[in-house]
């Protein structure tokens, strides 16, 4: 087990409850450490005092006793124990705004009255799942690439990502162009004893051209593309990207999508996935300009944003390989037939090969390659402690992502059935029929009625309609 869970977590200071495991035993501790824990010559000194309630102990070993001593305020040895995180505070209004806690860190954020409700400025609670998954991804990535130590929270706002990464042992730089955000991030880092982190008040494009980081996290308002070139110029290992401009990405705001992504997005029944593939295509083309190849290792479209984690390889051949993953999607608006066509040169279909209709759309260049690495996602899932507020949803999301077939588009069972004038049946039965007919089929994370298969739209109907009643 990594010692960093303990030694690098100043959030231990505010520990109220924690589950722990050691030597095959587990238990629960409750209480509050009054002062931060620190490492001295490899020994953790937790400066008093966490009254501990240890449950579930059949017998106690010497190691467990040592651990209990550690969290009770005495000593501990790195590597023997792990505290699986903890739940601490609920958002509390304060004189200056609001105090919020997330993943074991505590933040103070200015509040603002919106429609009579106090809302935190610079802090969006709806992105907590995104941030919980980011922390889990950083933990899993550190196991995959041990040279990765530095993390740039490129648009830091309240500093929440930077604080959480610093509390997890990353060498953190936070940046924001807004002076108020920079002050806030500094205060929040200090509040969590993360003074070693650096805060830059700068346009992050200048910072990224100037300095190298192992991991860069782009989390802007709207499209990330104005920051992509600078990120590829100097990011060594992992680029984490959020895009919140889903309407342009999926083709609903067509001109804006074309402008931002230098591609043609089309509004289809798989609109969130259109967004995923337009975004990664644009990022792959940006990376290629710097001879950097991208490999998406985790990607999700959740509520109103797309998030992707790209592992980078700095080689012209890797950039070529990424460009080879681009292509076009031909889509029939009548029967929902779709076809992927690799390559940068489109050869659009004028009529639908399935229904003969002429309402065909062409989207591209889109990323046709894999957007997940199932093994990595399983590792990420294991790094989501139950005490993260979004743990159940985040773990379920990881399970679905890991099992999702590597196909460039998904279907929506209800839309297909509506199109066929047939009632939908239970999703599990529907997928079982596809598998029985010899096709691969999986659920997709885009919604409860979405799925992926290697069957064409005609083959799907033939395989399933017997049981649609
Ligand atoms: C969506 S917020 C970031 C939210 C934050 N990462 C989180 O997880 O809560 C976007 C931030 O980007 C900052 N920003 C916008 N343009 C920037 C630029 N060119 N350089 C640095 N920061 C920028 C804004 O001031 C704002 O604080």
Coordinates of C-alpha atoms and ligand atoms in Angstrom, one line a residue:
X1 CA 0.0 0.0 0.0
X2 CA 1.2 3.5 -0.7
X3 CA 2.2 5.5 2.2
X4 CA 1.0 8.6 0.5
X5 CA -2.6 8.0 1.7
X6 CA -1.4 8.8 5.1
X7 CA 1.7 10.9 5.0
X8 CA 0.6 13.2 2.4
X9 CA -2.9 13.8 3.5
X10 CA -3.1 16.9 5.6
X11 CA -6.8 16.3 5.4
X12 CA -6.2 13.8 8.1
X13 CA -6.3 16.8 10.4
X14 CA -10.0 17.0 9.9
X15 CA -10.6 13.3 10.0
X16 CA -13.9 12.5 11.6
X17 CA -14.6 9.0 10.4
X18 CA -12.4 6.6 8.5
X19 CA -12.5 3.0 7.6
X20 CA -9.2 1.2 7.8
X21 CA -7.7 -2.1 6.9
X22 CA -4.6 -3.8 8.0
X23 CA -3.4 -7.4 8.3
X24 CA -6.6 -8.7 6.8
X25 CA -8.7 -6.9 9.4
X26 CA -10.8 -3.8 9.0
X27 CA -12.5 -1.4 11.3
X28 CA -13.8 2.0 11.7
X29 CA -12.4 4.9 13.5
X30 CA -14.2 8.0 14.5
X31 CA -12.9 11.2 16.1
X32 CA -10.9 14.1 15.1
X33 CA -7.2 14.7 14.7
X34 CA -6.5 18.1 16.2
X35 CA -3.2 18.7 14.4
X36 CA -1.9 17.5 11.0
X37 CA 0.0 14.3 10.8
X38 CA 3.6 14.5 9.5
X39 CA 6.4 12.2 8.6
X40 CA 9.7 12.3 10.4
X41 CA 12.4 10.0 9.2
X42 CA 9.9 7.5 7.8
X43 CA 7.7 7.5 10.9
X44 CA 4.4 9.1 10.9
X45 CA 3.8 11.3 13.9
X46 CA 0.1 12.0 14.2
X47 CA -0.1 14.7 16.7
X48 CA -2.9 13.7 18.8
X49 CA -5.8 12.9 19.0
X50 CA -8.3 10.7 17.4
X51 CA -10.4 8.8 19.9
X52 CA -10.8 5.6 18.0
X53 CA -13.7 3.2 18.0
X54 CA -12.4 0.0 16.5
X55 CA -15.1 -2.4 15.4
X56 CA -15.0 -5.8 13.7
X57 CA -11.9 -7.0 15.4
X58 CA -11.8 -10.7 16.1
X59 CA -8.3 -10.6 17.5
X60 CA -5.7 -8.0 17.2
X61 CA -2.2 -8.6 15.8
X62 CA 0.9 -6.7 16.7
X63 CA 0.7 -4.8 13.5
X64 CA -2.9 -3.9 14.0
X65 CA -2.1 -2.7 17.5
X66 CA 0.6 -0.5 16.0
X67 CA -1.8 0.9 13.5
X68 CA -4.4 1.6 16.1
X69 CA -1.7 3.3 18.1
X70 CA -0.8 5.3 15.0
X71 CA -4.3 6.7 14.4
X72 CA -4.8 7.1 18.1
X73 CA -2.1 9.6 18.1
X74 CA 1.2 7.7 18.5
X75 CA 3.4 6.2 15.8
X76 CA 3.0 4.2 12.6
X77 CA 5.1 2.6 9.9
X78 CA 4.7 3.5 6.2
X79 CA 3.3 0.7 4.1
X80 CA 1.6 -1.3 6.8
X81 CA -1.7 0.4 6.8
X82 CA -4.1 2.3 4.6
X83 CA -6.8 4.6 5.6
X84 CA -9.4 4.4 2.9
X85 CA -10.3 8.1 3.1
X86 CA -13.1 9.5 5.1
X87 CA -16.2 11.6 5.3
X88 CA -15.8 14.9 7.0
X89 CA -18.0 18.0 6.6
X90 CA -21.2 19.0 4.9
X91 CA -21.3 22.5 3.2
X92 CA -21.7 25.1 5.9
X93 CA -22.5 28.8 5.4
X94 CA -19.8 31.0 6.9
X95 CA -19.3 34.7 7.2
X96 CA -17.2 34.9 4.0
X97 CA -19.3 32.5 1.9
X98 CA -19.4 28.8 2.2
X99 CA -17.3 26.1 3.7
X100 CA -17.4 22.9 1.6
X101 CA -15.7 19.6 1.9
X102 CA -14.9 17.2 -0.9
X103 CA -12.8 14.1 -0.8
X104 CA -11.5 14.9 2.6
X105 CA -10.3 18.5 1.9
X106 CA -12.0 21.6 3.2
X107 CA -12.5 24.7 1.1
X108 CA -13.8 28.2 1.8
X109 CA -15.5 29.7 -1.2
X110 CA -17.3 33.1 -1.6
X111 CA -21.0 32.7 -1.7
X112 CA -23.6 34.4 -3.8
X113 CA -27.4 34.6 -3.6
X114 CA -29.0 33.1 -6.7
X115 CA -32.8 32.9 -6.6
X116 CA -32.6 33.1 -2.8
X117 CA -30.2 30.2 -2.6
X118 CA -26.7 30.6 -1.5
X119 CA -24.3 29.3 -4.2
X120 CA -20.6 29.0 -4.1
X121 CA -18.7 31.2 -6.5
X122 CA -15.7 29.5 -8.2
X123 CA -17.0 26.1 -7.0
X124 CA -19.4 23.9 -8.9
X125 CA -20.7 21.0 -6.7
X126 CA -22.1 19.3 -9.9
X127 CA -18.6 18.6 -11.0
X128 CA -17.8 16.6 -7.9
X129 CA -18.0 13.2 -9.7
X130 CA -15.6 14.6 -12.4
X131 CA -13.1 15.6 -9.6
X132 CA -13.5 12.3 -7.7
X133 CA -12.8 10.4 -10.8
X134 CA -9.8 12.7 -11.5
X135 CA -8.3 11.9 -8.1
X136 CA -8.9 8.2 -8.6
X137 CA -7.4 8.4 -12.1
X138 CA -4.3 10.3 -10.8
X139 CA -3.8 7.5 -8.2
X140 CA -4.1 4.8 -10.8
X141 CA -2.0 6.6 -13.2
X142 CA 0.8 7.0 -10.7
X143 CA 0.9 3.2 -10.5
X144 CA 1.1 3.0 -14.3
X145 CA 3.7 5.7 -14.9
X146 CA 5.9 6.2 -11.8
X147 CA 7.8 9.1 -13.3
X148 CA 4.6 11.2 -13.1
X149 CA 4.8 13.5 -10.1
X150 CA 3.9 17.0 -11.2
X151 CA 0.3 18.1 -11.8
X152 CA -0.9 21.4 -13.3
X153 CA -4.4 22.5 -12.3
X154 CA -4.6 24.8 -15.2
X155 CA -7.8 26.6 -14.5
X156 CA -8.0 26.3 -10.7
X157 CA -10.8 28.6 -9.6
X158 CA -11.3 27.7 -5.9
X159 CA -8.2 25.5 -6.1
X160 CA -10.2 22.4 -5.4
X161 CA -8.4 20.1 -7.9
X162 CA -5.0 21.3 -6.9
X163 CA -5.8 21.0 -3.2
X164 CA -7.0 17.5 -3.6
X165 CA -4.1 16.4 -5.8
X166 CA -1.6 18.1 -3.4
X167 CA -3.2 16.3 -0.4
X168 CA -2.6 13.1 -2.4
X169 CA 1.1 13.7 -2.8
X170 CA 1.3 15.4 -6.2
X171 CA 3.7 18.2 -6.8
X172 CA 1.0 20.8 -7.7
X173 CA 0.9 24.0 -9.6
X174 CA -2.4 25.9 -9.7
X175 CA -3.1 28.6 -12.3
X176 CA -5.8 31.0 -12.9
X177 CA -6.1 34.2 -14.9
X178 CA -8.5 35.7 -12.4
X179 CA -6.9 37.4 -9.4
X180 CA -9.7 36.6 -7.0
X181 CA -9.5 32.9 -7.9
X182 CA -5.7 32.9 -7.4
X183 CA -6.1 34.4 -3.9
X184 CA -8.8 31.9 -3.1
X185 CA -6.7 29.0 -4.3
X186 CA -3.8 30.1 -2.2
X187 CA -6.0 30.4 0.9
X188 CA -7.5 26.9 0.3
X189 CA -4.1 25.3 -0.2
X190 CA -3.0 26.9 3.0
X191 CA -6.1 25.8 4.8
X192 CA -5.2 22.2 3.9
X193 CA -1.5 22.5 4.7
X194 CA -0.5 22.3 1.1
X195 CA 1.8 25.3 1.2
X196 CA 4.3 23.4 -1.0
X197 CA 2.0 23.9 -4.0
X198 CA 2.7 26.8 -6.3
X199 CA 0.0 29.2 -7.5
X200 CA 0.4 31.2 -10.7
X201 CA -1.6 34.2 -11.7
X202 CA -1.2 34.0 -15.4
X203 CA -2.8 33.1 -18.7
X204 CA -2.2 29.4 -18.5
X205 CA -1.3 29.2 -22.2
X206 CA 1.8 31.3 -21.4
X207 CA 2.6 29.1 -18.4
X208 CA 2.2 25.8 -20.4
X209 CA 4.5 27.2 -23.1
X210 CA 7.0 28.1 -20.4
X211 CA 7.1 25.0 -18.2
X212 CA 6.8 21.3 -18.4
X213 CA 4.3 19.2 -16.4
X214 CA 3.8 15.5 -16.2
X215 CA 0.0 15.8 -15.9
X216 CA -2.0 18.8 -17.1
X217 CA -5.7 19.2 -16.2
X218 CA -7.7 21.5 -18.5
X219 CA -11.1 22.4 -17.0
X220 CA -12.2 25.6 -18.7
X221 CA -15.7 27.1 -19.2
X222 CA -16.7 25.8 -22.6
X223 CA -14.3 24.5 -25.1
X224 CA -10.8 23.4 -24.1
X225 CA -9.4 23.9 -27.7
X226 CA -7.8 27.4 -27.1
X227 CA -5.6 25.7 -24.5
X228 CA -4.8 22.5 -26.4
X229 CA -1.7 23.5 -28.4
X230 CA 0.1 24.9 -25.3
X231 CA -0.8 21.8 -23.3
X232 CA 0.6 19.4 -26.0
X233 CA 3.7 21.5 -26.3
X234 CA 4.8 20.7 -22.7
X235 CA 2.8 18.0 -21.1
X236 CA 4.8 14.9 -20.7
X237 CA 2.5 12.0 -19.8
X238 CA -1.2 12.6 -19.2
X239 CA -3.6 15.3 -20.4
X240 CA -7.0 15.5 -18.7
X241 CA -9.6 17.5 -20.5
X242 CA -13.1 18.7 -19.7
X243 CA -15.3 20.2 -22.4
X244 CA -18.7 21.7 -21.3
X245 CA -19.8 23.1 -24.7
X246 CA -21.8 20.0 -25.4
X247 CA -24.2 21.7 -27.9
X248 CA -21.4 22.7 -30.3
X249 CA -19.7 19.3 -29.8
X250 CA -22.7 17.3 -30.7
X251 CA -23.7 19.4 -33.7
X252 CA -26.7 21.1 -32.1
X253 CA -24.9 24.4 -32.4
X254 CA -23.4 23.5 -35.7
X255 CA -21.3 26.6 -36.7
X256 CA -19.8 26.9 -33.2
X257 CA -18.9 23.2 -33.3
X258 CA -17.2 23.6 -36.7
X259 CA -15.3 26.7 -35.5
X260 CA -14.1 25.3 -32.2
X261 CA -13.2 21.8 -33.4
X262 CA -12.3 22.2 -37.1
X263 CA -14.6 19.3 -37.8
X264 CA -18.2 18.7 -38.9
X265 CA -20.3 17.5 -35.9
X266 CA -23.8 16.2 -36.6
X267 CA -26.8 16.0 -34.3
X268 CA -27.7 12.3 -34.1
X269 CA -29.4 10.0 -31.6
X270 CA -25.9 9.3 -30.2
X271 CA -25.2 13.0 -29.6
X272 CA -23.1 12.7 -26.4
X273 CA -20.9 10.2 -28.2
X274 CA -20.6 12.5 -31.2
X275 CA -19.3 15.1 -28.7
X276 CA -16.7 12.6 -27.3
X277 CA -15.4 11.7 -30.8
X278 CA -15.3 15.2 -32.1
X279 CA -13.4 16.4 -29.0
X280 CA -10.8 13.6 -29.2
X281 CA -10.4 14.0 -32.9
X282 CA -9.6 17.7 -32.4
X283 CA -7.2 16.9 -29.6
X284 CA -5.5 14.2 -31.6
X285 CA -4.9 16.7 -34.5
X286 CA -3.6 19.3 -32.1
X287 CA -1.2 16.8 -30.5
X288 CA 0.0 15.7 -34.0
X289 CA 1.2 19.2 -34.7
X290 CA 3.7 18.7 -31.8
X291 CA 4.6 15.1 -32.9
X292 CA 2.6 13.9 -29.9
X293 CA 0.3 10.8 -30.1
X294 CA -2.7 10.5 -27.9
X295 CA -4.3 7.4 -26.4
X296 CA -7.6 7.9 -24.6
X297 CA -7.5 5.7 -21.5
X298 CA -10.7 6.9 -19.8
X299 CA -13.5 8.9 -21.3
X300 CA -17.0 9.7 -20.2
X301 CA -19.9 12.0 -21.1
X302 CA -21.7 12.8 -17.9
X303 CA -24.6 15.3 -17.5
X304 CA -23.4 18.4 -19.4
X305 CA -19.8 17.8 -20.1
X306 CA -17.3 15.4 -21.8
X307 CA -14.2 14.3 -19.9
X308 CA -11.2 12.5 -21.4
X309 CA -7.8 11.4 -20.2
X310 CA -5.2 11.1 -22.9
X311 CA -1.9 9.3 -22.4
X312 CA 0.7 11.0 -24.5
X313 CA 3.6 9.5 -26.5
X314 CA 6.1 12.0 -27.8
X315 CA 7.0 10.4 -31.2
X316 CA 6.0 11.3 -34.7
X317 CA 5.0 7.7 -35.3
X318 CA 2.7 7.8 -32.4
X319 CA 1.1 11.0 -33.8
X320 CA 0.7 9.3 -37.1
X321 CA -1.0 6.3 -35.4
X322 CA -3.4 8.7 -33.7
X323 CA -4.3 10.4 -37.0
X324 CA -4.9 6.9 -38.4
X325 CA -7.7 6.5 -35.8
X326 CA -9.7 9.4 -37.4
X327 CA -12.4 9.0 -40.0
X328 CA -16.0 9.8 -41.0
X329 CA -19.4 8.7 -39.8
X330 CA -22.2 8.3 -42.3
X331 CA -25.6 8.4 -40.6
X332 CA -29.2 7.8 -41.9
X333 CA -31.7 10.1 -40.2
X334 CA -34.6 7.8 -41.2
X335 CA -33.6 4.3 -40.1
X336 CA -30.6 5.2 -37.9
X337 CA -28.2 3.1 -40.0
X338 CA -24.6 4.3 -39.4
X339 CA -21.3 3.4 -40.9
X340 CA -17.7 4.3 -39.9
X341 CA -15.2 5.1 -42.7
X342 CA -11.5 5.4 -41.6
X343 CA -9.4 8.1 -43.2
X344 CA -9.4 11.9 -43.5
X345 CA -11.0 11.9 -47.0
X346 CA -14.7 11.6 -46.8
X347 CA -16.6 9.6 -49.4
X348 CA -20.2 10.4 -48.3
X349 CA -23.0 8.0 -48.9
X350 CA -25.8 9.6 -50.9
X351 CA -28.4 7.0 -50.1
X352 CA -28.8 4.7 -47.1
X353 CA -27.6 1.1 -47.8
X354 CA -30.3 -0.2 -45.4
X355 CA -33.5 1.8 -46.1
X356 CA -32.6 3.5 -49.4
X357 CA -33.5 6.9 -47.9
X358 CA -31.5 10.0 -48.9
X359 CA -31.5 11.8 -45.5
X360 CA -27.8 11.0 -45.0
X361 CA -25.5 13.0 -42.7
X362 CA -21.7 12.9 -42.7
X363 CA -19.7 13.8 -39.6
X364 CA -16.0 14.1 -39.3
X365 CA -13.2 13.8 -38.9
X366 CA -14.2 12.0 -35.7
X367 CA -12.1 9.7 -33.5
X368 CA -13.0 6.2 -34.5
X369 CA -10.6 4.4 -32.2
X370 CA -11.0 3.1 -28.6
X371 CA -11.8 5.7 -26.0
X372 CA -11.3 3.5 -22.9
X373 CA -8.6 1.2 -21.6
X374 CA -10.6 -1.4 -19.6
X375 CA -7.7 -2.5 -17.5
X376 CA -6.8 1.0 -16.5
X377 CA -10.5 1.8 -15.7
X378 CA -10.6 -1.2 -13.4
X379 CA -7.6 0.2 -11.6
X380 CA -9.3 3.6 -11.4
X381 CA -12.4 2.0 -9.9
X382 CA -10.3 0.4 -7.2
X383 CA -9.0 3.9 -6.2
X384 CA -12.4 5.3 -5.5
X385 CA -13.0 5.0 -1.8
X386 CA -16.5 4.6 -0.6
X387 CA -16.1 7.7 1.4
X388 CA -16.0 9.9 -1.7
X389 CA -19.5 11.3 -1.9
X390 CA -19.9 10.2 -5.5
X391 CA -18.4 6.8 -5.0
X392 CA -21.5 4.7 -5.8
X393 CA -22.1 6.6 -9.1
X394 CA -18.4 6.8 -9.9
X395 CA -17.8 3.1 -9.4
X396 CA -20.9 2.2 -11.4
X397 CA -19.7 4.5 -14.2
X398 CA -16.3 2.8 -14.2
X399 CA -18.0 -0.7 -14.4
X400 CA -20.1 0.4 -17.4
X401 CA -17.1 2.1 -19.1
X402 CA -14.9 -0.9 -18.6
X403 CA -17.5 -3.3 -20.2
X404 CA -18.5 -0.9 -23.0
X405 CA -17.8 -2.4 -26.5
X406 CA -15.2 -0.6 -28.6
X407 CA -17.6 0.7 -31.3
X408 CA -17.7 4.3 -32.5
X409 CA -21.4 4.8 -31.9
X410 CA -24.1 3.5 -29.6
X411 CA -27.8 2.9 -30.1
X412 CA -30.7 3.9 -27.9
X413 CA -33.0 1.0 -27.6
X414 CA -36.1 3.2 -27.1
X415 CA -35.4 5.3 -30.1
X416 CA -34.9 2.2 -32.3
X417 CA -38.1 0.6 -31.1
X418 CA -40.0 3.8 -31.6
X419 CA -38.7 3.9 -35.1
X420 CA -39.8 0.4 -35.7
X421 CA -43.2 1.0 -34.2
X422 CA -42.6 -1.7 -31.6
X423 CA -42.6 -1.6 -27.8
X424 CA -39.2 -1.9 -26.0
X425 CA -38.5 -4.9 -23.7
X426 CA -36.1 -5.2 -20.8
X427 CA -32.6 -4.1 -21.7
X428 CA -31.0 -7.3 -20.4
X429 CA -33.4 -9.5 -22.5
X430 CA -32.7 -7.3 -25.6
X431 CA -28.9 -7.6 -25.2
X432 CA -29.3 -11.4 -24.5
X433 CA -31.1 -11.7 -27.9
X434 CA -28.3 -10.0 -29.7
X435 CA -25.7 -12.2 -28.1
X436 CA -27.7 -15.3 -28.8
X437 CA -27.7 -14.3 -32.4
X438 CA -23.9 -14.2 -32.3
X439 CA -23.3 -10.4 -32.0
X440 CA -21.3 -8.7 -29.3
X441 CA -23.4 -6.4 -27.2
X442 CA -22.9 -4.3 -24.1
X443 CA -24.6 -1.5 -22.2
X444 CA -23.3 2.0 -22.8
X445 CA -22.7 4.7 -20.2
X446 CA -24.7 7.3 -22.1
X447 CA -28.0 6.4 -20.6
X448 CA -30.1 3.5 -19.2
X449 CA -31.5 2.6 -22.6
X450 CA -28.2 2.9 -24.6
X451 CA -26.1 0.0 -25.8
X452 CA -23.3 -0.9 -28.2
X453 CA -23.1 -3.8 -30.6
X454 CA -21.3 -4.9 -33.7
X455 CA -24.6 -5.7 -35.4
X456 CA -26.0 -3.3 -38.0
X457 CA -29.4 -1.7 -37.5
X458 CA -31.1 -4.3 -39.7
X459 CA -29.3 -7.1 -37.8
X460 CA -30.3 -5.7 -34.5
X461 CA -34.0 -5.7 -35.5
X462 CA -33.8 -9.2 -36.9
X463 CA -32.1 -10.5 -33.7
X464 CA -34.5 -8.8 -31.2
X465 CA -38.0 -8.2 -32.7
X466 CA -39.3 -11.6 -31.9
X467 CA -39.3 -10.7 -28.2
X468 CA -40.4 -7.1 -28.5
X469 CA -43.9 -7.1 -27.2
Ligands
LIG1 C1 -14.7 26.0 -14.9 S1 -13.7 27.0 -14.0 C2 -12.6 25.9 -13.3 C3 -13.2 25.0 -12.2 C4 -12.2 24.3 -11.4 N1 -11.2 23.6 -12.2 C5 -13.0 23.2 -10.6 O1 -12.8 22.0 -10.7 O2 -13.8 23.7 -9.7 C6 -12.7 27.8 -15.2 C7 -11.6 28.8 -14.6 O3 -10.7 29.0 -15.7 C8 -10.2 30.3 -15.5 N2 -9.5 30.8 -16.8 C9 -10.2 31.2 -17.9 N3 -9.3 31.5 -18.9 C10 -8.0 31.2 -18.3 C11 -6.7 31.4 -18.8 N4 -6.5 31.8 -20.1 N5 -5.7 31.0 -18.0 C12 -5.9 30.6 -16.7 N6 -7.2 30.5 -16.2 C13 -8.2 30.8 -17.0 C14 -11.3 31.1 -15.0 O4 -10.9 32.3 -14.4 C15 -12.1 30.1 -14.1 O5 -11.7 30.3 -12.8

